[in-house]
């Protein structure tokens, strides 16, 4: 076993993991637990540093999913109107408060929670 292996960890779930391209193929092929990756956005809208689609085929038991109408900020907490106003008035990018589709951030959060729950239920029912 690897020095970093922990038998207590049965599943990994990552939402928009950053810089996945820095991992070596050898290290990824050594992952023996279930991994679920959720990217926020469509393949052409996911920032290169967040796009984890390249992990498919490198990890044995991987599930790669996307939330097409989400943005890189959709997993953040919901913005209030005051928060968006403060960002704008201070010259910051209020895009942090804007999601990509017609659904609210709360609806995207519900979908993410469901995706995560489904992964956990599946993982623990297999053990």
mmCIF file of C-alpha atoms in Angstrom:
data_model
loop_
_atom_site.group_PDB
_atom_site.id
_atom_site.type_symbol
_atom_site.label_atom_id
_atom_site.label_comp_id
_atom_site.label_asym_id
_atom_site.label_seq_id
_atom_site.Cartn_x
_atom_site.Cartn_y
_atom_site.Cartn_z
ATOM 1 C CA UNK A 1 0.000 0.000 0.000
ATOM 2 C CA UNK A 2 1.014 3.593 -0.516
ATOM 3 C CA UNK A 3 2.132 5.698 2.417
ATOM 4 C CA UNK A 4 -0.781 8.055 1.730
ATOM 5 C CA UNK A 5 -3.410 5.308 1.496
ATOM 6 C CA UNK A 6 -6.097 5.485 4.183
ATOM 7 C CA UNK A 7 -8.529 2.534 4.269
ATOM 8 C CA UNK A 8 -11.120 4.697 6.042
ATOM 9 C CA UNK A 9 -11.604 6.778 2.890
ATOM 10 C CA UNK A 10 -14.030 4.953 0.596
ATOM 11 C CA UNK A 11 -15.000 7.642 -1.896
ATOM 12 C CA UNK A 12 -13.831 11.039 -3.135
ATOM 13 C CA UNK A 13 -16.184 13.692 -4.475
ATOM 14 C CA UNK A 14 -14.749 16.876 -5.940
ATOM 15 C CA UNK A 15 -16.593 19.851 -7.404
ATOM 16 C CA UNK A 16 -14.500 21.841 -9.868
ATOM 17 C CA UNK A 17 -11.157 20.550 -8.596
ATOM 18 C CA UNK A 18 -8.325 22.877 -9.509
ATOM 19 C CA UNK A 19 -5.167 22.079 -11.453
ATOM 20 C CA UNK A 20 -5.875 18.388 -12.021
ATOM 21 C CA UNK A 21 -3.353 18.359 -14.862
ATOM 22 C CA UNK A 22 -0.451 18.485 -12.398
ATOM 23 C CA UNK A 23 -1.065 14.900 -11.236
ATOM 24 C CA UNK A 24 0.996 12.201 -12.905
ATOM 25 C CA UNK A 25 -0.657 9.380 -14.799
ATOM 26 C CA UNK A 26 1.065 6.922 -12.456
ATOM 27 C CA UNK A 27 -0.331 8.563 -9.328
ATOM 28 C CA UNK A 28 -3.846 8.712 -10.783
ATOM 29 C CA UNK A 29 -3.738 5.058 -11.842
ATOM 30 C CA UNK A 30 -2.947 4.113 -8.236
ATOM 31 C CA UNK A 31 -6.268 5.488 -6.979
ATOM 32 C CA UNK A 32 -8.343 2.460 -6.048
ATOM 33 C CA UNK A 33 -11.453 4.071 -4.564
ATOM 34 C CA UNK A 34 -14.508 5.522 -6.229
ATOM 35 C CA UNK A 35 -14.003 9.091 -7.470
ATOM 36 C CA UNK A 36 -16.778 11.408 -8.599
ATOM 37 C CA UNK A 37 -15.822 14.646 -10.305
ATOM 38 C CA UNK A 38 -18.430 17.331 -10.948
ATOM 39 C CA UNK A 39 -17.498 20.205 -13.228
ATOM 40 C CA UNK A 40 -19.623 23.335 -13.273
ATOM 41 C CA UNK A 41 -20.458 24.457 -16.793
ATOM 42 C CA UNK A 42 -20.273 23.111 -20.311
ATOM 43 C CA UNK A 43 -17.005 21.765 -21.714
ATOM 44 C CA UNK A 44 -16.451 24.977 -23.710
ATOM 45 C CA UNK A 45 -17.140 27.221 -20.679
ATOM 46 C CA UNK A 46 -15.121 25.450 -17.973
ATOM 47 C CA UNK A 47 -11.868 27.281 -17.271
ATOM 48 C CA UNK A 48 -8.789 25.206 -18.214
ATOM 49 C CA UNK A 49 -7.553 25.143 -14.610
ATOM 50 C CA UNK A 50 -10.880 23.699 -13.456
ATOM 51 C CA UNK A 51 -11.605 21.313 -16.329
ATOM 52 C CA UNK A 52 -11.186 17.813 -14.918
ATOM 53 C CA UNK A 53 -12.517 15.886 -17.919
ATOM 54 C CA UNK A 54 -8.981 14.672 -18.628
ATOM 55 C CA UNK A 55 -9.127 12.472 -15.523
ATOM 56 C CA UNK A 56 -11.518 10.081 -17.250
ATOM 57 C CA UNK A 57 -9.640 6.956 -18.190
ATOM 58 C CA UNK A 58 -6.787 7.746 -15.803
ATOM 59 C CA UNK A 59 -8.597 6.750 -12.597
ATOM 60 C CA UNK A 60 -10.053 3.230 -12.472
ATOM 61 C CA UNK A 61 -13.404 3.973 -10.835
ATOM 62 C CA UNK A 62 -14.289 7.488 -11.919
ATOM 63 C CA UNK A 63 -17.587 9.157 -12.623
ATOM 64 C CA UNK A 64 -17.316 12.484 -14.433
ATOM 65 C CA UNK A 65 -20.392 14.708 -14.536
ATOM 66 C CA UNK A 66 -21.148 18.292 -15.442
ATOM 67 C CA UNK A 67 -23.816 20.811 -14.517
ATOM 68 C CA UNK A 68 -24.117 22.561 -17.888
ATOM 69 C CA UNK A 69 -25.989 25.681 -16.767
ATOM 70 C CA UNK A 70 -23.677 26.378 -13.829
ATOM 71 C CA UNK A 71 -20.647 28.657 -13.696
ATOM 72 C CA UNK A 72 -17.390 28.434 -11.775
ATOM 73 C CA UNK A 73 -19.090 30.417 -9.003
ATOM 74 C CA UNK A 74 -22.278 28.345 -8.735
ATOM 75 C CA UNK A 75 -21.026 26.267 -5.805
ATOM 76 C CA UNK A 76 -20.430 29.429 -3.765
ATOM 77 C CA UNK A 77 -23.082 30.548 -1.307
ATOM 78 C CA UNK A 78 -26.036 32.463 -2.647
ATOM 79 C CA UNK A 79 -25.500 36.180 -3.147
ATOM 80 C CA UNK A 80 -27.810 38.710 -1.637
ATOM 81 C CA UNK A 81 -28.774 41.829 -3.540
ATOM 82 C CA UNK A 82 -26.657 43.745 -1.040
ATOM 83 C CA UNK A 83 -23.661 41.522 -1.805
ATOM 84 C CA UNK A 84 -23.941 42.097 -5.546
ATOM 85 C CA UNK A 85 -24.297 45.842 -4.945
ATOM 86 C CA UNK A 86 -21.199 45.912 -2.717
ATOM 87 C CA UNK A 87 -19.152 44.037 -5.316
ATOM 88 C CA UNK A 88 -20.245 46.404 -8.058
ATOM 89 C CA UNK A 89 -19.748 49.564 -5.979
ATOM 90 C CA UNK A 90 -16.214 48.509 -5.027
ATOM 91 C CA UNK A 91 -15.322 47.809 -8.638
ATOM 92 C CA UNK A 92 -15.165 44.057 -8.131
ATOM 93 C CA UNK A 93 -16.599 41.603 -10.595
ATOM 94 C CA UNK A 94 -20.214 40.895 -9.731
ATOM 95 C CA UNK A 95 -20.071 37.820 -11.997
ATOM 96 C CA UNK A 96 -19.500 35.904 -8.775
ATOM 97 C CA UNK A 97 -23.242 36.393 -8.167
ATOM 98 C CA UNK A 98 -24.410 35.374 -11.653
ATOM 99 C CA UNK A 99 -25.151 31.820 -12.733
ATOM 100 C CA UNK A 100 -25.163 30.709 -16.336
ATOM 101 C CA UNK A 101 -28.674 29.475 -17.002
ATOM 102 C CA UNK A 102 -32.255 30.068 -16.095
ATOM 103 C CA UNK A 103 -32.057 28.236 -12.766
ATOM 104 C CA UNK A 104 -31.300 29.912 -9.492
ATOM 105 C CA UNK A 105 -28.169 29.182 -7.515
ATOM 106 C CA UNK A 106 -30.380 27.482 -4.923
ATOM 107 C CA UNK A 107 -31.653 25.095 -7.615
ATOM 108 C CA UNK A 108 -28.100 24.357 -8.719
ATOM 109 C CA UNK A 109 -27.159 23.723 -5.074
ATOM 110 C CA UNK A 110 -30.061 21.250 -4.791
ATOM 111 C CA UNK A 111 -28.831 19.421 -7.889
ATOM 112 C CA UNK A 112 -25.267 19.301 -6.552
ATOM 113 C CA UNK A 113 -26.515 17.986 -3.208
ATOM 114 C CA UNK A 114 -28.510 15.292 -4.997
ATOM 115 C CA UNK A 115 -25.524 14.288 -7.130
ATOM 116 C CA UNK A 116 -23.313 14.064 -4.048
ATOM 117 C CA UNK A 117 -25.944 12.148 -2.091
ATOM 118 C CA UNK A 118 -26.401 9.657 -4.949
ATOM 119 C CA UNK A 119 -22.654 9.039 -5.055
ATOM 120 C CA UNK A 120 -22.474 8.474 -1.300
ATOM 121 C CA UNK A 121 -25.497 6.158 -1.255
ATOM 122 C CA UNK A 122 -24.067 4.134 -4.136
ATOM 123 C CA UNK A 123 -20.622 3.983 -2.567
ATOM 124 C CA UNK A 124 -21.781 2.880 0.858
ATOM 125 C CA UNK A 125 -24.333 0.387 -0.477
ATOM 126 C CA UNK A 126 -21.464 -1.333 -2.327
ATOM 127 C CA UNK A 127 -19.407 -1.716 0.877
#
